[in-house]
Coordinates of N, CA, C and O in Angstrom, one line a residue:
V1 N -34.5 -23.6 -66.7 CA -33.3 -23.4 -67.7 C -33.1 -22.1 -68.3 O -31.9 -21.4 -68.2
E2 N -34.0 -21.5 -68.7 CA -34.0 -20.2 -69.2 C -33.5 -19.1 -68.3 O -32.9 -18.1 -68.6
Q3 N -33.9 -19.3 -66.9 CA -33.6 -18.4 -65.9 C -32.3 -18.6 -65.3 O -31.8 -18.0 -64.3
A4 N -31.6 -19.7 -65.8 CA -30.3 -20.2 -65.3 C -30.4 -20.5 -63.7 O -29.4 -20.3 -63.0
D5 N -31.4 -21.2 -63.3 CA -31.8 -21.5 -62.0 C -31.3 -23.0 -61.8 O -32.0 -23.9 -61.8
T6 N -29.9 -23.0 -61.5 CA -29.4 -24.4 -61.4 C -29.9 -25.2 -60.2 O -30.1 -26.4 -60.3
V7 N -30.3 -24.6 -59.2 CA -31.1 -25.2 -58.0 C -32.4 -25.8 -58.4 O -32.6 -27.0 -58.1
G8 N -33.1 -25.1 -59.1 CA -34.4 -25.4 -59.5 C -34.3 -26.6 -60.6 O -35.1 -27.5 -60.4
V9 N -33.3 -26.5 -61.4 CA -33.2 -27.6 -62.3 C -32.8 -28.8 -61.6 O -33.3 -30.0 -62.0
Y10 N -31.9 -28.8 -60.6 CA -31.5 -29.8 -59.8 C -32.6 -30.7 -59.2 O -32.9 -31.8 -59.3
W11 N -33.5 -29.8 -58.4 CA -34.7 -30.4 -57.8 C -35.7 -30.9 -58.7 O -36.4 -31.9 -58.5
A12 N -35.8 -30.2 -59.9 CA -36.8 -30.7 -60.9 C -36.3 -32.1 -61.5 O -37.2 -33.0 -61.6
A13 N -35.0 -32.3 -61.7 CA -34.5 -33.4 -62.3 C -34.6 -34.6 -61.2 O -34.8 -35.7 -61.5
D14 N -34.5 -34.2 -59.9 CA -34.7 -35.1 -58.8 C -36.1 -35.7 -58.8 O -36.4 -36.9 -58.6
A15 N -37.0 -34.7 -58.9 CA -38.4 -35.1 -58.9 C -38.8 -36.0 -60.1 O -39.5 -37.1 -59.9
I16 N -38.2 -35.7 -61.2 CA -38.5 -36.6 -62.4 C -37.9 -37.9 -62.3 O -38.6 -38.9 -62.5
G17 N -36.7 -38.0 -61.6 CA -36.1 -39.3 -61.5 C -36.9 -40.1 -60.4 O -37.0 -41.4 -60.6
R18 N -37.4 -39.6 -59.4 CA -38.1 -40.2 -58.4 C -39.4 -40.7 -58.9 O -39.9 -41.7 -58.5
W19 N -40.2 -39.8 -59.5 CA -41.6 -40.1 -59.9 C -41.8 -40.8 -61.2 O -42.8 -41.4 -61.6
R20 N -40.7 -40.6 -62.1 CA -40.7 -41.4 -63.4 C -41.9 -41.1 -64.2 O -42.5 -42.1 -64.7
P21 N -42.2 -39.9 -64.4 CA -43.4 -39.5 -65.3 C -43.1 -39.9 -66.7 O -42.0 -39.9 -67.1
A22 N -44.2 -40.1 -67.6 CA -44.1 -40.3 -68.9 C -43.4 -39.0 -69.5 O -43.8 -38.0 -69.1
G23 N -42.5 -39.3 -70.4 CA -41.7 -38.2 -70.9 C -40.7 -37.5 -70.1 O -40.0 -36.7 -70.6
G24 N -40.4 -38.1 -68.9 CA -39.5 -37.4 -67.9 C -38.2 -37.6 -68.5 O -37.2 -36.7 -68.6
G25 N -37.8 -38.7 -69.0 CA -36.5 -39.1 -69.5 C -36.2 -38.2 -70.7 O -35.1 -37.7 -70.9
E26 N -37.1 -38.1 -71.6 CA -36.9 -37.2 -72.9 C -36.8 -35.7 -72.4 O -36.0 -34.9 -73.0
A27 N -37.2 -35.3 -71.3 CA -37.1 -34.0 -70.8 C -35.6 -33.7 -70.2 O -35.1 -32.7 -70.4
L28 N -35.2 -34.7 -69.6 CA -33.8 -34.6 -69.0 C -32.7 -34.8 -70.0 O -31.6 -34.2 -69.8
L29 N -32.9 -35.5 -71.0 CA -31.9 -35.9 -72.0 C -31.1 -34.8 -72.6 O -29.9 -34.8 -72.6
P30 N -31.8 -33.7 -73.2 CA -31.0 -32.6 -73.7 C -30.1 -31.8 -72.6 O -29.2 -31.2 -73.0
L31 N -30.4 -32.0 -71.3 CA -29.5 -31.3 -70.3 C -28.4 -32.2 -69.9 O -27.5 -31.6 -69.3
A32 N -28.4 -33.5 -70.2 CA -27.3 -34.4 -69.9 C -26.2 -34.2 -70.8 O -25.9 -35.1 -71.7
T33 N -25.6 -33.1 -70.8 CA -24.6 -32.7 -71.9 C -23.5 -32.0 -71.1 O -23.6 -31.4 -70.2
S34 N -22.4 -32.1 -71.8 CA -21.1 -31.5 -71.3 C -21.0 -30.1 -72.0 O -19.9 -29.4 -71.9
K35 N -21.9 -29.6 -72.9 CA -21.8 -28.4 -73.5 C -22.1 -27.2 -72.7 O -22.8 -27.4 -71.7
P36 N -21.2 -26.2 -72.8 CA -21.5 -25.0 -72.0 C -22.8 -24.5 -72.1 O -23.4 -24.4 -73.3
I37 N -23.5 -24.0 -71.0 CA -24.9 -23.5 -71.2 C -24.8 -22.1 -70.7 O -24.2 -21.6 -69.7
P38 N -25.4 -21.2 -71.5 CA -25.3 -19.7 -71.2 C -25.8 -19.4 -69.8 O -26.7 -20.0 -69.4
K39 N -25.2 -18.3 -69.2 CA -25.7 -17.9 -67.9 C -25.4 -18.8 -66.7 O -26.1 -18.7 -65.7
T40 N -24.7 -19.9 -67.0 CA -24.3 -20.7 -65.9 C -23.0 -20.7 -65.5 O -22.0 -20.0 -66.3
Y41 N -22.5 -21.2 -64.5 CA -21.1 -21.3 -64.1 C -20.5 -22.6 -63.9 O -21.2 -23.7 -64.1
G42 N -19.2 -22.7 -63.7 CA -18.5 -23.9 -63.5 C -18.0 -24.5 -64.7 O -18.2 -24.1 -65.9
S43 N -17.5 -25.7 -64.6 CA -17.0 -26.5 -65.8 C -18.1 -27.1 -66.6 O -19.2 -27.3 -66.1
P44 N -17.9 -27.3 -67.8 CA -19.0 -27.9 -68.7 C -19.5 -29.0 -68.1 O -18.8 -30.1 -67.7
G45 N -20.9 -29.2 -68.0 CA -21.5 -30.4 -67.4 C -21.9 -30.2 -66.0 O -22.7 -31.0 -65.4
M46 N -21.3 -29.3 -65.3 CA -21.6 -29.2 -64.0 C -22.9 -28.5 -63.6 O -23.6 -29.1 -62.8
A47 N -23.2 -27.5 -64.3 CA -24.5 -26.7 -64.0 C -25.8 -27.6 -64.1 O -26.5 -27.6 -63.3
Y48 N -25.9 -28.3 -65.3 CA -27.1 -29.0 -65.6 C -26.9 -30.5 -65.9 O -27.8 -31.3 -65.7
G49 N -25.7 -30.8 -66.5 CA -25.4 -32.2 -66.8 C -25.5 -33.1 -65.7 O -25.9 -34.2 -65.8
F50 N -24.8 -32.7 -64.4 CA -24.9 -33.6 -63.3 C -26.3 -33.9 -62.9 O -26.6 -35.1 -62.6
A51 N -27.1 -32.9 -62.8 CA -28.4 -33.0 -62.2 C -29.4 -33.9 -63.2 O -30.0 -34.7 -62.7
A52 N -29.1 -33.6 -64.5 CA -29.9 -34.3 -65.5 C -29.4 -35.9 -65.5 O -30.3 -36.8 -65.6
A53 N -28.1 -36.1 -65.6 CA -27.7 -37.5 -65.5 C -28.1 -38.1 -64.1 O -28.4 -39.3 -64.3
R54 N -28.2 -37.5 -63.1 CA -28.6 -38.1 -61.9 C -30.0 -38.4 -61.9 O -30.4 -39.5 -61.5
G55 N -30.8 -37.5 -62.5 CA -32.2 -37.9 -62.6 C -32.5 -39.1 -63.7 O -33.3 -39.8 -63.5
L56 N -31.8 -39.0 -64.7 CA -31.8 -40.2 -65.7 C -31.3 -41.5 -65.0 O -31.9 -42.6 -65.2
G57 N -30.3 -41.4 -64.1 CA -29.9 -42.6 -63.3 C -31.0 -43.2 -62.4 O -31.3 -44.4 -62.3
M58 N -31.8 -42.2 -61.8 CA -33.0 -42.8 -60.8 C -34.0 -43.2 -61.8 O -34.8 -44.1 -61.4
F59 N -34.1 -42.7 -63.0 CA -35.3 -43.0 -64.0 C -35.1 -44.4 -64.6 O -36.0 -45.1 -65.0
A60 N -33.8 -44.8 -64.7 CA -33.4 -46.0 -65.5 C -33.8 -47.2 -64.8 O -34.1 -47.5 -63.5
R61 N -33.9 -48.4 -65.7 CA -34.2 -49.6 -65.1 C -33.0 -50.3 -64.4 O -33.1 -51.1 -63.6
G62 N -31.9 -49.7 -64.7 CA -30.7 -50.2 -64.0 C -29.3 -49.9 -64.9 O -29.5 -49.3 -65.9
P63 N -28.3 -50.4 -64.4 CA -26.9 -50.0 -65.1 C -26.9 -50.5 -66.5 O -26.1 -50.0 -67.4
D64 N -27.7 -51.5 -66.9 CA -27.7 -52.1 -68.3 C -28.4 -51.2 -69.2 O -28.3 -51.6 -70.5
D65 N -29.1 -50.3 -68.8 CA -29.9 -49.5 -69.7 C -29.0 -48.8 -70.6 O -27.9 -48.3 -70.3
T66 N -29.3 -48.7 -72.0 CA -28.5 -48.3 -73.0 C -27.9 -46.8 -72.7 O -26.8 -46.4 -72.7
L67 N -28.9 -46.0 -72.4 CA -28.7 -44.5 -72.1 C -27.6 -44.4 -70.9 O -26.6 -43.6 -70.9
I68 N -27.8 -45.2 -69.9 CA -27.0 -45.2 -68.8 C -25.5 -45.6 -69.1 O -24.7 -44.9 -68.7
G69 N -25.4 -46.6 -70.0 CA -24.1 -47.0 -70.4 C -23.4 -45.8 -71.2 O -22.2 -45.6 -71.0
Q70 N -24.2 -45.2 -71.9 CA -23.5 -44.0 -72.7 C -23.1 -42.9 -71.7 O -22.0 -42.3 -71.8
L71 N -23.9 -42.6 -70.6 CA -23.5 -41.6 -69.6 C -22.3 -42.0 -68.8 O -21.4 -41.3 -68.5
V72 N -22.3 -43.3 -68.4 CA -21.2 -43.8 -67.7 C -19.9 -43.7 -68.5 O -18.8 -43.4 -67.9
R73 N -19.9 -44.0 -69.8 CA -18.8 -44.0 -70.6 C -18.4 -42.5 -71.2 O -17.5 -42.2 -71.8
A74 N -19.2 -41.6 -70.9 CA -19.0 -40.2 -71.4 C -17.6 -39.7 -70.8 O -17.1 -40.1 -69.8
E75 N -17.0 -38.8 -71.6 CA -15.7 -38.4 -71.2 C -15.9 -37.2 -70.2 O -14.8 -36.7 -69.8
N76 N -17.1 -36.9 -69.8 CA -17.2 -35.8 -68.8 C -17.5 -36.3 -67.4 O -18.4 -37.1 -67.2
V77 N -16.7 -35.9 -66.6 CA -16.8 -36.6 -65.1 C -18.0 -36.1 -64.5 O -18.6 -36.9 -63.7
W78 N -18.6 -34.9 -64.8 CA -19.9 -34.6 -64.1 C -21.0 -35.5 -64.6 O -21.9 -35.8 -63.8
L79 N -21.0 -35.9 -65.9 CA -22.1 -36.7 -66.3 C -21.9 -38.2 -65.7 O -22.9 -38.9 -65.4
Q80 N -20.7 -38.7 -65.6 CA -20.4 -40.0 -64.9 C -20.8 -39.9 -63.5 O -21.6 -40.8 -63.1
A81 N -20.3 -38.9 -62.9 CA -20.8 -38.8 -61.3 C -22.2 -38.7 -61.1 O -22.8 -39.3 -60.3
G82 N -22.9 -37.9 -62.1 CA -24.4 -37.7 -61.9 C -25.1 -39.0 -62.1 O -25.9 -39.3 -61.2
V83 N -24.8 -39.7 -63.1 CA -25.5 -41.0 -63.4 C -25.2 -42.1 -62.3 O -26.2 -42.8 -61.8
I84 N -24.0 -42.1 -61.8 CA -23.7 -43.0 -60.6 C -24.5 -42.6 -59.5 O -25.0 -43.4 -58.8
E85 N -24.7 -41.3 -59.1 CA -25.3 -40.9 -58.0 C -26.8 -41.2 -58.1 O -27.5 -41.6 -57.2
G86 N -27.3 -41.0 -59.4 CA -28.7 -41.3 -59.6 C -29.0 -42.9 -59.5 O -30.1 -43.3 -58.9
L87 N -28.1 -43.7 -60.1 CA -28.3 -45.1 -59.8 C -28.2 -45.6 -58.4 O -28.8 -46.5 -58.0
A88 N -27.3 -44.9 -57.7 CA -27.2 -45.2 -56.2 C -28.5 -44.9 -55.5 O -28.8 -45.5 -54.7
E89 N -29.0 -43.7 -55.8 CA -30.2 -43.3 -55.2 C -31.4 -44.2 -55.6 O -32.2 -44.7 -54.7
R90 N -31.4 -44.7 -56.7 CA -32.4 -45.7 -57.2 C -32.2 -47.1 -56.4 O -33.1 -47.6 -55.9
Q91 N -30.9 -47.5 -56.3 CA -30.6 -48.5 -55.5 C -31.0 -48.5 -54.1 O -31.6 -49.4 -53.4
S92 N -30.8 -47.3 -53.5 CA -31.3 -47.2 -52.0 C -32.7 -47.0 -51.9 O -33.2 -47.4 -50.8
L93 N -33.5 -46.8 -52.9 CA -35.0 -46.8 -52.8 C -35.5 -48.2 -53.1 O -36.7 -48.3 -53.0
S94 N -34.8 -49.0 -53.6 CA -35.1 -50.4 -54.1 C -35.1 -51.4 -53.0 O -34.3 -51.3 -52.0
D95 N -36.0 -52.4 -53.0 CA -35.9 -53.5 -52.0 C -34.9 -54.5 -52.4 O -34.4 -55.3 -51.5
Q96 N -34.4 -54.6 -53.7 CA -33.4 -55.5 -54.1 C -32.3 -54.8 -54.8 O -32.5 -53.7 -55.4
P97 N -31.1 -55.4 -54.9 CA -30.0 -54.8 -55.6 C -30.4 -54.8 -57.2 O -31.1 -55.6 -57.7
L98 N -30.0 -53.6 -57.8 CA -30.1 -53.4 -59.2 C -29.2 -54.4 -59.8 O -28.0 -54.5 -59.6
P99 N -29.6 -55.2 -60.9 CA -28.7 -56.1 -61.6 C -27.6 -55.3 -62.2 O -27.7 -54.3 -62.8
G100 N -26.3 -55.8 -62.0 CA -25.2 -55.2 -62.6 C -24.7 -54.1 -61.7 O -23.5 -53.5 -62.1
W101 N -25.3 -53.6 -60.7 CA -24.8 -52.4 -60.0 C -23.5 -52.6 -59.3 O -22.6 -51.7 -59.5
N102 N -23.2 -53.7 -58.6 CA -22.0 -53.8 -57.9 C -20.7 -53.8 -58.8 O -19.7 -53.2 -58.7
G103 N -21.0 -54.6 -59.9 CA -19.9 -54.5 -61.1 C -19.7 -53.3 -61.7 O -18.4 -52.9 -61.8
L104 N -20.6 -52.5 -61.9 CA -20.5 -51.2 -62.5 C -19.7 -50.2 -61.6 O -18.8 -49.6 -62.0
V105 N -20.1 -50.2 -60.4 CA -19.5 -49.3 -59.5 C -18.0 -49.8 -59.2 O -17.0 -48.9 -59.2
K106 N -17.7 -51.1 -59.1 CA -16.3 -51.6 -59.0 C -15.5 -51.2 -60.2 O -14.4 -50.6 -60.1
Q107 N -16.0 -51.4 -61.5 CA -15.4 -51.1 -62.6 C -15.0 -49.5 -62.7 O -13.8 -49.2 -63.1
L108 N -16.1 -48.7 -62.4 CA -15.8 -47.3 -62.4 C -14.8 -46.9 -61.4 O -13.9 -46.1 -61.7
R109 N -14.9 -47.4 -60.3 CA -13.9 -47.1 -59.2 C -12.5 -47.5 -59.7 O -11.4 -46.6 -59.6
D110 N -12.3 -48.6 -60.2 CA -11.0 -49.1 -60.5 C -10.5 -48.5 -61.7 O -9.2 -48.4 -62.0
N111 N -11.3 -47.9 -62.7 CA -10.7 -47.4 -63.9 C -11.0 -45.9 -64.0 O -11.0 -45.2 -65.2
A112 N -11.4 -45.2 -62.9 CA -11.6 -43.8 -62.9 C -10.5 -43.0 -63.4 O -9.3 -43.3 -62.9
D113 N -10.8 -42.0 -64.2 CA -9.7 -41.2 -64.8 C -9.5 -40.0 -63.8 O -8.6 -39.1 -64.0
S114 N -10.3 -39.8 -62.8 CA -10.2 -38.7 -61.9 C -10.4 -39.1 -60.5 O -11.1 -40.1 -60.2
L115 N -9.6 -38.4 -59.6 CA -9.9 -38.7 -58.2 C -11.3 -38.5 -57.7 O -11.8 -39.2 -56.9
F116 N -11.9 -37.3 -58.3 CA -13.4 -37.0 -58.0 C -14.2 -38.3 -58.2 O -15.1 -38.6 -57.4
L117 N -14.1 -38.9 -59.4 CA -14.9 -40.0 -59.8 C -14.6 -41.2 -58.9 O -15.6 -41.8 -58.6
E118 N -13.5 -41.4 -58.7 CA -13.0 -42.5 -57.9 C -13.6 -42.3 -56.5 O -14.1 -43.3 -55.9
E119 N -13.6 -41.2 -55.9 CA -14.2 -41.1 -54.6 C -15.7 -41.1 -54.6 O -16.3 -41.6 -53.7
Q120 N -16.3 -40.6 -55.6 CA -17.7 -40.6 -55.8 C -18.2 -42.1 -55.8 O -19.2 -42.4 -55.2
T121 N -17.5 -42.9 -56.6 CA -17.9 -44.4 -56.7 C -17.7 -45.1 -55.4 O -18.6 -46.0 -55.1
E122 N -16.7 -44.7 -54.7 CA -16.5 -45.4 -53.5 C -17.5 -45.0 -52.5 O -18.0 -45.8 -51.8
F123 N -17.9 -43.7 -52.4 CA -18.8 -43.3 -51.6 C -20.2 -44.0 -51.8 O -20.9 -44.5 -50.7
V124 N -20.6 -44.0 -53.1 CA -21.9 -44.6 -53.2 C -21.8 -46.2 -53.0 O -22.8 -46.7 -52.6
R125 N -20.7 -46.7 -53.2 CA -20.6 -48.3 -52.9 C -20.7 -48.6 -51.4 O -21.4 -49.5 -51.0
L126 N -20.2 -47.7 -50.7 CA -20.2 -48.0 -49.2 C -21.5 -47.4 -48.6 O -22.0 -47.9 -47.6
N127 N -22.2 -46.5 -49.2 CA -23.3 -45.9 -48.5 C -24.7 -46.0 -49.1 O -25.8 -45.6 -48.5
R128 N -24.8 -46.5 -50.3 CA -26.1 -46.8 -50.9 C -26.4 -48.1 -51.0 O -26.0 -48.9 -52.0
K129 N -27.2 -48.8 -50.1 CA -27.5 -50.1 -50.1 C -29.1 -50.3 -50.3 O -29.9 -49.3 -50.0
P130 N -29.5 -51.4 -50.8 CA -31.1 -51.7 -50.9 C -31.7 -51.6 -49.6 O -31.1 -51.9 -48.5
R131 N -32.9 -51.0 -49.6 CA -33.7 -51.1 -48.3 C -33.9 -52.4 -47.7 O -34.1 -53.4 -48.5
Q132 N -33.9 -52.5 -46.5 CA -34.1 -53.9 -45.8 C -35.5 -53.9 -45.3 O -36.2 -53.0 -44.9

């Protein structure tokens, strides 16, 4: 983060989400923000917010997790898209559907305030299924 290495942060968040180490969620939480971060580019939430929210989505027990609900309801499209992508990745790594997953994706797709989020939810709905 101090080096403004957005690619490094993305892959670190991905590893934390997949491995779920103790303290991993706490490490990602401060980055799951829409505040501008010095030395980064793009709209607020794009540089680190998306990656952190994605990692937290993979880290979560499912869509009903309180933190996930907060990110899904965030007013920042990067946080919403990130957590949906993380939950979708978790779903694709699982042998069974995550409880509440289909309803959450349908709700977000139908109520999206942006075309970007609508397209993101439709993509994960069609492409992220539990392992068979």
